[in-house]
CSV table of C-alpha atoms in Angstrom, one decimal:
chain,number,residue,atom,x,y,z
A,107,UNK,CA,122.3,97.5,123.6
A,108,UNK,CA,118.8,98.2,122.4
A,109,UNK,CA,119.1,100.2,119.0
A,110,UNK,CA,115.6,102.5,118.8
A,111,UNK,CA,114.4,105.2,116.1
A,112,UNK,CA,112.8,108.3,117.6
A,113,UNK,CA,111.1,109.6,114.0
A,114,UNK,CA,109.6,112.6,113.2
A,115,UNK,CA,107.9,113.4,109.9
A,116,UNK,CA,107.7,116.8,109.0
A,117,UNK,CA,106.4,119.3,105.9
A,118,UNK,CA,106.6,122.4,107.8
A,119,UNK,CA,109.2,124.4,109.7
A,120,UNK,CA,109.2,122.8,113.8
A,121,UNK,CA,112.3,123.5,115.5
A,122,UNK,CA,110.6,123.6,118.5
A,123,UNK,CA,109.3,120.2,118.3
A,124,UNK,CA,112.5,118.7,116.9
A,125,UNK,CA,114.0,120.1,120.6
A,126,UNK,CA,111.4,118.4,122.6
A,127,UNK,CA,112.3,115.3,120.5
A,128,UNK,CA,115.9,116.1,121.6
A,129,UNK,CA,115.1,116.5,125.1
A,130,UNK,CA,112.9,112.9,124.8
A,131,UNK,CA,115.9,111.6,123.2
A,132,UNK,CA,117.8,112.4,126.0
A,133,UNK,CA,115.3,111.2,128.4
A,134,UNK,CA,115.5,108.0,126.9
A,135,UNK,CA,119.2,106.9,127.1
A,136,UNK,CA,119.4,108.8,130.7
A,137,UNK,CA,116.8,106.3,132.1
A,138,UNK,CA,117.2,102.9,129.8
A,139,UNK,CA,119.4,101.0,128.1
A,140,UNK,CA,119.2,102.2,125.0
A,141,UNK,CA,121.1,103.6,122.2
A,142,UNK,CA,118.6,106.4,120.2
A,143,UNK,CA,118.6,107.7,116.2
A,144,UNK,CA,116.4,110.7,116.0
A,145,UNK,CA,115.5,110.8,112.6
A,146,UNK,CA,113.7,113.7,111.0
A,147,UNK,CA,112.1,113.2,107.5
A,148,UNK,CA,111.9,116.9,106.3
A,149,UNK,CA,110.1,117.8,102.8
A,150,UNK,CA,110.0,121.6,103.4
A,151,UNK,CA,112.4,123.6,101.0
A,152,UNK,CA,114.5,126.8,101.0
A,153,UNK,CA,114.3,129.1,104.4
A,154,UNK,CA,111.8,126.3,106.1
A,155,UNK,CA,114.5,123.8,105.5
A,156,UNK,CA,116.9,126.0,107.2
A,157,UNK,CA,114.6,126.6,110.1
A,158,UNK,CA,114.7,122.9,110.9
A,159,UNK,CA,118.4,122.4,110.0
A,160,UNK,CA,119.3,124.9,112.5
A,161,UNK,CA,117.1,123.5,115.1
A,162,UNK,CA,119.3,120.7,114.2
A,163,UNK,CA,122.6,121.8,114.3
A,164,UNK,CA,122.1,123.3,117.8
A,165,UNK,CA,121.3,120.4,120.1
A,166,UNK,CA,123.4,119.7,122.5
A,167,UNK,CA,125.8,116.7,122.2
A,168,UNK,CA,124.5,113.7,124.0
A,169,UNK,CA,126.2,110.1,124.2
A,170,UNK,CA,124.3,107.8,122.8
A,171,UNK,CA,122.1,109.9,120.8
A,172,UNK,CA,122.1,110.3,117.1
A,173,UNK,CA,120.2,112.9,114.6
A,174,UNK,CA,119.6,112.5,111.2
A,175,UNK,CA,117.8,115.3,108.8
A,176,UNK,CA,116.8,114.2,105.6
A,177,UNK,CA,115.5,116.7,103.2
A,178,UNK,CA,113.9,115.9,100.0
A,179,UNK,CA,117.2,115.5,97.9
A,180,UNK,CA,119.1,112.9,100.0
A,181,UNK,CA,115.5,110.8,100.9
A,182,UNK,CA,114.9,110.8,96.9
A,183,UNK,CA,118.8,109.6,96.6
A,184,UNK,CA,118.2,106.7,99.5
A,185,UNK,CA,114.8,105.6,98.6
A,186,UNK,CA,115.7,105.3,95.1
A,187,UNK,CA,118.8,103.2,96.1
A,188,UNK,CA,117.1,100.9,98.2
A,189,UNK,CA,114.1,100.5,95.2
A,190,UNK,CA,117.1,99.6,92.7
A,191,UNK,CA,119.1,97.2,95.5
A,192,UNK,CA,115.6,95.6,95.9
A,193,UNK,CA,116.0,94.0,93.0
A,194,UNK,CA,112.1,95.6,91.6
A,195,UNK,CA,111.9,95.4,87.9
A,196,UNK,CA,110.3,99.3,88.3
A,197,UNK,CA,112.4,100.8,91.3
A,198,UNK,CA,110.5,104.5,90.0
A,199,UNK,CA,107.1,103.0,90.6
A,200,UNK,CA,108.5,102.5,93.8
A,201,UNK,CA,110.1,105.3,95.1
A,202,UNK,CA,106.8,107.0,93.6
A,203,UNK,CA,105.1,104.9,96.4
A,204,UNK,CA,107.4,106.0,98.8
A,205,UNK,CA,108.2,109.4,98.0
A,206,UNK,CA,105.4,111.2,95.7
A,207,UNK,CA,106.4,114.6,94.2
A,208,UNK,CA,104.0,117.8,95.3
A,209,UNK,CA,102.0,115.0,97.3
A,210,UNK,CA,101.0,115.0,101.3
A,211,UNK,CA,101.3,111.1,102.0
A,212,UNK,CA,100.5,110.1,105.4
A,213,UNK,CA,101.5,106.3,105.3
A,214,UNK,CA,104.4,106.9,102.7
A,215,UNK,CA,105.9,109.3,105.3
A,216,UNK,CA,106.0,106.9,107.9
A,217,UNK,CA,107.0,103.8,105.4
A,218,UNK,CA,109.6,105.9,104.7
A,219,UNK,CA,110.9,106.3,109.0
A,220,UNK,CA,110.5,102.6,108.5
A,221,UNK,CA,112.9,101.6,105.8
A,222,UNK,CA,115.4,104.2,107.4
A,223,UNK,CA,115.0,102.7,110.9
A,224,UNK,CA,116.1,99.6,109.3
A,225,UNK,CA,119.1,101.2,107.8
A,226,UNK,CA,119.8,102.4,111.0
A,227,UNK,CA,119.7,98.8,112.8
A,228,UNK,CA,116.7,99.4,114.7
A,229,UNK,CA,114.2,97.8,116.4
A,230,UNK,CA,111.4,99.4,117.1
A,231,UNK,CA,110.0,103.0,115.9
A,232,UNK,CA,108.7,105.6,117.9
A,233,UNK,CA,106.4,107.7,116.0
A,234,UNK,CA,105.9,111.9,116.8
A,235,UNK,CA,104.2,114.5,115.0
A,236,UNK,CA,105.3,118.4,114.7
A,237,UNK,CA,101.6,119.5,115.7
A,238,UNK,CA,101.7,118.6,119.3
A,239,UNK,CA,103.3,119.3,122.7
A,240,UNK,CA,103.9,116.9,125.4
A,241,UNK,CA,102.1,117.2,128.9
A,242,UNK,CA,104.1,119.1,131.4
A,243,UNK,CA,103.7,118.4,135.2
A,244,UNK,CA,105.4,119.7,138.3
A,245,UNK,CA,108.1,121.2,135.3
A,246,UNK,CA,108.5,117.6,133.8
A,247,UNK,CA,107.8,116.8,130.3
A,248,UNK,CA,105.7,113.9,130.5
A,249,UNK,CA,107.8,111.6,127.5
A,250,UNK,CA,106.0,108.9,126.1
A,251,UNK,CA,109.0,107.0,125.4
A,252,UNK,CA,108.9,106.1,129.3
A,253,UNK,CA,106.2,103.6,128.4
A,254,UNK,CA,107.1,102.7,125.3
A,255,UNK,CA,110.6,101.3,126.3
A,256,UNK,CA,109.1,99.7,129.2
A,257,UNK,CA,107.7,97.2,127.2
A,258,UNK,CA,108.1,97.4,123.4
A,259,UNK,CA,109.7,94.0,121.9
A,260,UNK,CA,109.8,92.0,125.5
A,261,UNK,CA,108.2,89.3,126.0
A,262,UNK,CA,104.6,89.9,127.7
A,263,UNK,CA,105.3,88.2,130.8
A,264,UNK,CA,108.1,90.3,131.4
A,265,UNK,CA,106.6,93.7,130.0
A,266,UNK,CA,103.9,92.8,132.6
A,267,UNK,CA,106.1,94.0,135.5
A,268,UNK,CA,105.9,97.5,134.0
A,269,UNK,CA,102.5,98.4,133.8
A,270,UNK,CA,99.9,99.3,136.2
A,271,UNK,CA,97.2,96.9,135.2
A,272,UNK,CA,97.6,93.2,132.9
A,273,UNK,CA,95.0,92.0,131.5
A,274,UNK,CA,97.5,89.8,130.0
A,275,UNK,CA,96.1,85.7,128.5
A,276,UNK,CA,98.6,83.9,130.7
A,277,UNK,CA,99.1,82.0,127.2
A,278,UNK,CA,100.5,84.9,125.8
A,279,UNK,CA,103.4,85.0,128.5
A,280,UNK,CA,106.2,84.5,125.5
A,281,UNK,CA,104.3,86.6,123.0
A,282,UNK,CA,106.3,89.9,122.5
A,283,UNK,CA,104.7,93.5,122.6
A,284,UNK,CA,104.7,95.1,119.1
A,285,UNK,CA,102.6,97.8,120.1
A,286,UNK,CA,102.9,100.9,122.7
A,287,UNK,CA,100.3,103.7,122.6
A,288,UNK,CA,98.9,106.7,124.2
A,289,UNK,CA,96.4,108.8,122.9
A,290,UNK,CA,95.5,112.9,122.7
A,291,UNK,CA,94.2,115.5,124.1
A,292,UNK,CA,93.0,118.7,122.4
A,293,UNK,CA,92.0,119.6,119.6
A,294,UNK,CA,90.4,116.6,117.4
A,295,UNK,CA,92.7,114.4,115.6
A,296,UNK,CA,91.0,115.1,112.6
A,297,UNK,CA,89.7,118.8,111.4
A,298,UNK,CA,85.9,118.6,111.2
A,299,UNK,CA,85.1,120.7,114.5
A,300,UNK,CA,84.2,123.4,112.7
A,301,UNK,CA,81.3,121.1,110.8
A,302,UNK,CA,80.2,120.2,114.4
A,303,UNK,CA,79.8,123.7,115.8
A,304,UNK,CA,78.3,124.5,112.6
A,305,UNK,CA,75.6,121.6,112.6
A,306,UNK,CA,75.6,119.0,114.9
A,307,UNK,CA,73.0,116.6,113.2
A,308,UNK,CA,75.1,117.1,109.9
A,309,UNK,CA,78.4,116.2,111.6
A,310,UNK,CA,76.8,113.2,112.9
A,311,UNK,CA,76.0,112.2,109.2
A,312,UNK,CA,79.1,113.0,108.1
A,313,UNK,CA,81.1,110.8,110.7
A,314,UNK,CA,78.6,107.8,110.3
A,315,UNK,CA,80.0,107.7,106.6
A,316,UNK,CA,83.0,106.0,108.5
A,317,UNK,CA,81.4,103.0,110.3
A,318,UNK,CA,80.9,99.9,108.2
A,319,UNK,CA,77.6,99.9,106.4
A,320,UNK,CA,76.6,97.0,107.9
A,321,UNK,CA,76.5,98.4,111.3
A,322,UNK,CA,73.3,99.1,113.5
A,323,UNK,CA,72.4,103.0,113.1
A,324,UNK,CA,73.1,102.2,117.2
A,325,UNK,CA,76.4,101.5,116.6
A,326,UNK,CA,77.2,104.2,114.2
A,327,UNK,CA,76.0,106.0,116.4
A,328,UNK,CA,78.0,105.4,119.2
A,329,UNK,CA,81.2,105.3,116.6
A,330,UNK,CA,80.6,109.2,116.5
A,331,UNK,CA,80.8,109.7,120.1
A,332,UNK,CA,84.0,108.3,120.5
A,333,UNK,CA,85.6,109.3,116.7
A,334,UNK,CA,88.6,111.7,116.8
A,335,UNK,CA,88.2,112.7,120.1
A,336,UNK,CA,91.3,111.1,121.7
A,337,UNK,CA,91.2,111.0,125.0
A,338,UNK,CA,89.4,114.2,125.1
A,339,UNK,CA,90.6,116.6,127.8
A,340,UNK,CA,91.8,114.9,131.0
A,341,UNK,CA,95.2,116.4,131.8
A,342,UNK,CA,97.5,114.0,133.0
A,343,UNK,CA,97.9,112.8,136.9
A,344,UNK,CA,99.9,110.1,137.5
A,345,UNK,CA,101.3,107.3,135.1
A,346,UNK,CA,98.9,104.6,134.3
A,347,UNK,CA,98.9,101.4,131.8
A,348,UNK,CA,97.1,98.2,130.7
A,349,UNK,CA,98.7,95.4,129.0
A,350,UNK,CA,96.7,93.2,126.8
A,351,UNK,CA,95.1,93.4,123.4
A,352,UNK,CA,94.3,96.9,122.8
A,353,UNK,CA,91.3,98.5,121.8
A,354,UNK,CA,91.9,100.0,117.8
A,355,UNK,CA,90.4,103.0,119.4
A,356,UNK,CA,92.7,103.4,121.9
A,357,UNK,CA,95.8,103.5,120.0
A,358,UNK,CA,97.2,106.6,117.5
A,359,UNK,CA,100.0,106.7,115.1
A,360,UNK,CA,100.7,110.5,116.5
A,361,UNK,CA,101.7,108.6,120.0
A,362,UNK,CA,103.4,105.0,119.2
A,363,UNK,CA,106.0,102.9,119.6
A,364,UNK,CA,106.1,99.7,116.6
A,365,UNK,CA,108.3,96.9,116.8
A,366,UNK,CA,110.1,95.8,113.7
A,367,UNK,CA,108.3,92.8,113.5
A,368,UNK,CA,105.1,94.3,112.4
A,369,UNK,CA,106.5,97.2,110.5
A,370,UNK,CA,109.1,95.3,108.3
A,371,UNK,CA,106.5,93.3,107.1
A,372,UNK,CA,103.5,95.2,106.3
A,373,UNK,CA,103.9,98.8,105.1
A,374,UNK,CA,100.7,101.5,105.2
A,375,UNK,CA,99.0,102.4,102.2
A,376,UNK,CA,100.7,105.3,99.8
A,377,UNK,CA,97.9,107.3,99.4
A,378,UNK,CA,97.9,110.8,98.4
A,379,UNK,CA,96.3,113.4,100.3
A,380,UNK,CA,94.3,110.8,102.3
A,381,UNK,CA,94.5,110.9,106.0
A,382,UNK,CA,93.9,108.0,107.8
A,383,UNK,CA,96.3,106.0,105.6
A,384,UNK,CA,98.4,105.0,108.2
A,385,UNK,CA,96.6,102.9,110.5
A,386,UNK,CA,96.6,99.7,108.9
A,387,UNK,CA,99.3,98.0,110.5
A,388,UNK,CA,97.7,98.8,114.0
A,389,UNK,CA,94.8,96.9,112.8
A,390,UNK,CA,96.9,94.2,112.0
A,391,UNK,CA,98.8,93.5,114.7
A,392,UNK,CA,95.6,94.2,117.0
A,393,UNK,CA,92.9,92.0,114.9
A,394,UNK,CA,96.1,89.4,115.6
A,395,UNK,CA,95.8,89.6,118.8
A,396,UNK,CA,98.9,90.4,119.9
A,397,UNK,CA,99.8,91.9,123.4
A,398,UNK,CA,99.7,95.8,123.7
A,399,UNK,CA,100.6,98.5,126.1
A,400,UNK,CA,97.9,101.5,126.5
A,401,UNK,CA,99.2,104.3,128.4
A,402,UNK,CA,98.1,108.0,129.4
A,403,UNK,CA,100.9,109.9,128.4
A,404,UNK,CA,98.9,111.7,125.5
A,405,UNK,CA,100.1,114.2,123.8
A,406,UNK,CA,98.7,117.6,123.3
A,407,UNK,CA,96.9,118.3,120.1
A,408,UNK,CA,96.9,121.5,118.2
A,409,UNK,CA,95.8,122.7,114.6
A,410,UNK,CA,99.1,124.5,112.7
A,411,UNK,CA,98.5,127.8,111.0
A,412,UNK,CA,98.0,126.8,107.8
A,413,UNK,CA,94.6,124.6,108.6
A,414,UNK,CA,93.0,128.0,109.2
A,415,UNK,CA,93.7,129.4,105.8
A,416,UNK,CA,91.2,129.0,103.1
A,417,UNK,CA,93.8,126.7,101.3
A,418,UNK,CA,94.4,124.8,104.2
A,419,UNK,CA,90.8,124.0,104.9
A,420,UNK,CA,90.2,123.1,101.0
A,421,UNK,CA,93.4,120.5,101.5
A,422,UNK,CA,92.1,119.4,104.8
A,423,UNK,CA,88.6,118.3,103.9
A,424,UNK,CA,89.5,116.9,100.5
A,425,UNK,CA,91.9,114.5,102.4
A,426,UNK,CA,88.9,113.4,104.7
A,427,UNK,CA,86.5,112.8,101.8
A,428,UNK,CA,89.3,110.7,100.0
A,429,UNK,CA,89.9,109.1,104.0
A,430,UNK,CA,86.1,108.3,103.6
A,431,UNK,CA,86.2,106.4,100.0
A,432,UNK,CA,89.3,104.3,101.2
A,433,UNK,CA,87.0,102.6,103.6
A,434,UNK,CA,85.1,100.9,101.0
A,435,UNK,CA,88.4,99.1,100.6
A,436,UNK,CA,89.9,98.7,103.8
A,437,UNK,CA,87.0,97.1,105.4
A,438,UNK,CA,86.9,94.5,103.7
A,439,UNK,CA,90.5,93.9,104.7
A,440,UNK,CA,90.0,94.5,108.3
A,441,UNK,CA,87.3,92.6,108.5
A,442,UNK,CA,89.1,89.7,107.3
A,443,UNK,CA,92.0,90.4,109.4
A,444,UNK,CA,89.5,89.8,112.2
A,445,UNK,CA,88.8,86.2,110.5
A,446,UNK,CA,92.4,85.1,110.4
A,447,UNK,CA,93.7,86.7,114.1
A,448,UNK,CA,96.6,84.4,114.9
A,449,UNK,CA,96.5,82.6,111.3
A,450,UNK,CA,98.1,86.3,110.7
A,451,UNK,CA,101.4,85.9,112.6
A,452,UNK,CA,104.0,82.8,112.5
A,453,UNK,CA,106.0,80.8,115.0
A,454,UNK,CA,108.7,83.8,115.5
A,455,UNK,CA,105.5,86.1,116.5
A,456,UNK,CA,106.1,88.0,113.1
A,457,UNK,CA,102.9,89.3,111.5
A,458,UNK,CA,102.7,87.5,107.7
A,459,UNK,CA,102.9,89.2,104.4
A,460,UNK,CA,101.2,86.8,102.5
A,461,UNK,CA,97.5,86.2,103.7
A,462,UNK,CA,97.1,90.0,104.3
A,463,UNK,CA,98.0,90.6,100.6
A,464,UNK,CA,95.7,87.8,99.9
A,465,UNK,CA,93.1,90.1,101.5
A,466,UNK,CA,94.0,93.4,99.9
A,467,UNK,CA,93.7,91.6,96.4
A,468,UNK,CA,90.5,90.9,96.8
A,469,UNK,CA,89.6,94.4,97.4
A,470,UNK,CA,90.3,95.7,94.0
A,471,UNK,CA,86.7,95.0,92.4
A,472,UNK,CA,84.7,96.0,95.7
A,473,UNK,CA,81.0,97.5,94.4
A,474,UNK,CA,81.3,101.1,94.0
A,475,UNK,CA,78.1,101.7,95.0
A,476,UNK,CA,79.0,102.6,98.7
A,477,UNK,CA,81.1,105.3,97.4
A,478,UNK,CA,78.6,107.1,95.4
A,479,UNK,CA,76.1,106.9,97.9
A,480,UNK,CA,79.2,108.5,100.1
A,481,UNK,CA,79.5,111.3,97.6
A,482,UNK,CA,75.7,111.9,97.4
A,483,UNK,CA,75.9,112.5,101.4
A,484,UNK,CA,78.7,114.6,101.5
A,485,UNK,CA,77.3,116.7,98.5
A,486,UNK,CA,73.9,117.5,100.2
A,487,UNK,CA,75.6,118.0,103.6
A,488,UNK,CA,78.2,120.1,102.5
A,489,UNK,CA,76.2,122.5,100.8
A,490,UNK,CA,73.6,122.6,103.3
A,491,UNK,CA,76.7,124.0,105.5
A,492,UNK,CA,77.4,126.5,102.7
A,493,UNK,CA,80.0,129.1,103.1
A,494,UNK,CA,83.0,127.6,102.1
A,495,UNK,CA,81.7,124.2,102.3
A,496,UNK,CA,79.8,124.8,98.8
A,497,UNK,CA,83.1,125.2,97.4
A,498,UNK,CA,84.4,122.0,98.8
A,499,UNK,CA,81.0,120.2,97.6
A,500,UNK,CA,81.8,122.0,93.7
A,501,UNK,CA,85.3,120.5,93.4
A,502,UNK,CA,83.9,116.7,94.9
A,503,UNK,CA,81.4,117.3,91.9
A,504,UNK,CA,83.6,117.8,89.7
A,505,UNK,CA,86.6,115.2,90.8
A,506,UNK,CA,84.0,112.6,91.2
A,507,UNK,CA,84.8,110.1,88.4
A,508,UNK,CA,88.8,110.9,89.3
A,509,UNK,CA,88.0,110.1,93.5
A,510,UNK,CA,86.1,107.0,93.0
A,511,UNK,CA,89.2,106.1,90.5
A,512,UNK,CA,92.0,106.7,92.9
A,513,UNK,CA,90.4,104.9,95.9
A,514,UNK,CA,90.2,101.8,93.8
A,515,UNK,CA,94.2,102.8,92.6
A,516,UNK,CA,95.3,103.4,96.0
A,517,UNK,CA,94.4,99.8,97.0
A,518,UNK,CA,96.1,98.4,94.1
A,519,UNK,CA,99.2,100.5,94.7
A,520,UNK,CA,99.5,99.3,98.6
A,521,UNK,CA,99.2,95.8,97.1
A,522,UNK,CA,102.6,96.4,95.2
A,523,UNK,CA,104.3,98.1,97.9
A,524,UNK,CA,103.4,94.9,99.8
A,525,UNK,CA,104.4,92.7,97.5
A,526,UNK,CA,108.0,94.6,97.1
A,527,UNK,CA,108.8,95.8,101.0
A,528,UNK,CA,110.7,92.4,101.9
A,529,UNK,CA,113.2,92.9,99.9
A,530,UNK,CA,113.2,96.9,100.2
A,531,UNK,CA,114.0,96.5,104.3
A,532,UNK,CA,116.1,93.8,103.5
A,533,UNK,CA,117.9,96.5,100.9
A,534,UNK,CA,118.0,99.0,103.6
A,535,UNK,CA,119.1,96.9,106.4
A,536,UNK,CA,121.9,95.8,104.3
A,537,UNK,CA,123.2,99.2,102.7
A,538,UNK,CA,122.6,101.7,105.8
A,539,UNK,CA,121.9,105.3,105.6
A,540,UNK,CA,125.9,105.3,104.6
A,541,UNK,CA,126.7,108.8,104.2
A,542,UNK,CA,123.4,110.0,103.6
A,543,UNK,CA,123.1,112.4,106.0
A,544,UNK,CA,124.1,112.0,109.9
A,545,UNK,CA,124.2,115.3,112.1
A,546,UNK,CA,125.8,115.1,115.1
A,547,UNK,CA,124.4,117.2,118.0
A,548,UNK,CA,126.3,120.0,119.1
């Protein structure tokens, strides 16, 4: 029977989205053949801990479902196990990567539901964050799982018979599907509305500072139009999905299924407080051109409490300035992913370490000059915004130096995670959660 992880990451109390998780859970082994592991990665402390551990403790029992609740003490004790059994000659550099202290890490959260869905014998991992809802229609929870187990891991030709439209290469009949995704509606994805209400033509510079430099002001453009919009507001009708190589734009790491034959070999970066982090294994296994499943079961999208405090919002738009500098080093990456497409995955239909390192090696001594010129933009727009905003553009000012620094680090520091995650899956895969933590329902 099919063994899949149903992973939430969390830093703040959710019990209510750790019950819809329950109830998807549920869904899942109800209507396939499946065998689920909800795992919740939890780094709040004290009375939010107990929030979530209560949540926990009172799900109902059902057969064939599994919770795990891993606080900050027993990921530390598992991650630092797993570093050690890899065999790394600095197993704290590692579990650094994996598991900074007083540190928001987008792709080290979900590196981390990685190496514990290997411990946990699983195949693919179904990804969920604690700031949204599913769609409800007609009293029914629209579950994205219902796609996602249609056709994650099978071959295409067979996931084919579960979609509503293929637009499958009829070579690509054998070629599994590593990739399930729907998208979102609600608020954006990313917390810059506020810049848009505020000043259109200034969010528009703003979001342009995204889009490879050597794009047409056109296509930048048109980049801006579609950026963190999801799929905007269209409520949900009746099921509908494509197969075939997906559109990066279309797919979102808040609404995904990943087969372990992209995830176990290329981990995300482990930036700090840098959102967008986490999307570099999509653009692998897309830029490979590997079969895909797009569907419309999109979440719904909300801000929580906290991004409307004044510490919040300082957080919030620091991580998207840092999310801006770490293109100067990913694009460089992605674009040569786009070079090598199938040269990327081998005979197995396993995406390849090696040639993807290659790439992020040579990112290391990128010019910097794209990031000043990034710094200078956000500087004038920022404090053209004033308000709050001219505090935002003070503390850029003054971190400069330190944020060109720690873009350059952060690409050095995903090269070494790289370089050490085949042997860290292969030490959690062999070990196990053990007696970590496992919470049955009920």
């Amino acid at each position: 029977m099919q063994r899949v992880c149903l992973a939430l990451p969390t830093m703040r109390p959710c019990p209510e989205t750790i019950v819809e998780l329950a109830e998807e859970a549920a869904y899942a082994v109800a209507n396939f053949e499946v065998e689920v592991h909800l795992v919740v990665l939890d780094t709040t402390e004290g009375a939010e801990f107990a929030r979530n551990a209560d949540a926990v403790a009172t799900l109902p029992s059902v057969p064939g479902v599994t919770v795990h609740h891993l606080g900050n003490e027993a990921q530390r004790a598992f991650f630092l196990r797993v570093a050690r059994d890899s065999g790394s000659a600095d197993p704290e550099l590692l579990l650094e990567l994996m598991l900074p202290e007083n540190a928001v890490a987008y792709g080290s959260c979900v590196n981390r539901l990685f190496l514990a869905a290997a411990a946990l014998g699983c195949t693919s991992t179904h990804l969920r964050n604690d700031d949204a809802d599913f769609q409800v229609v007609d009293g029914r929870k629209m579950f994205s799982i219902h796609h996602e187990l249609l056709s994650i891991g099978k071959p295409a030709g067979e996931a084919a018979a579960g979609v509503t439209r293929s637009e499958l290469d009829p070579a690509d009949a054998d070629t599994p599907v590593l990739l399930v995704s729907g998208a979102f509606i609600g608020e954006l994805c990313v917390d810059i509305s506020e810049i848009r209400e505020l000043d259109p033509d200034i969010y528009r510079e703003v979001v342009r500072l995204w889009a490879p430099p050597v794009w047409s002001d056109e296509e930048k453009d048109a980049m801006v139009e579609l950026s963190f919009k999801g799929a905007g507001t269209a409520a949900f009708t009746t099921d509908e999905s494509v197969l075939g190589v997906p559109d990066i734009w279309d797919v979102y790491m808040c609404n995904v299924a990943m087969d372990h034959r992209g995830y176990e070999v290329l981990p995300l970066l482990p930036s700090t407080e840098t959102i967008g982090s986490d999307y570099a294994l999509h653009h692998a296994m897309i830029h490979a051109r590997m079969p895909g499943v797009v569907h419309n079961r999109h979440i719904v999208n909300y801000y929580t409490p906290e991004r409307r405090t004044d510490a919040g919002f300082a957080a919030y738009q620091m991580r998207f300035v840092k999310f801006l500098l770490s293109m100067l080093y990913l694009y460089p990456v992605y674009g040569g992913m786009i070079d090598l497409g199938r040269d990327m995955i081998d005979e197995n239909a396993t995406l390849r370490a090696e040639p993807i390192l290659d790439l992020v090696r040579g990112s290391f001594d990128w010019d910097r000059t794209g990031n000043e010129h990034c710094l200078d933009v956000l500087d004038r727009c920022y404090r053209k915004l004033g308000g709050r905003y001219t505090g935002i553009a003070d503390t850029v000012a003054e971190r400069r130096k330190q944020l060109l620094d720690e873009a350059q680090a952060d690409a050095e520091r995903w090269a070494v995670l790289i370089e050490n995650w085949a042997p860290m899956v292969a030490a959690a895969r062999a070990k196990g959660l053990g007696d970590v933590v496992e919470v049955p329902a009920g």
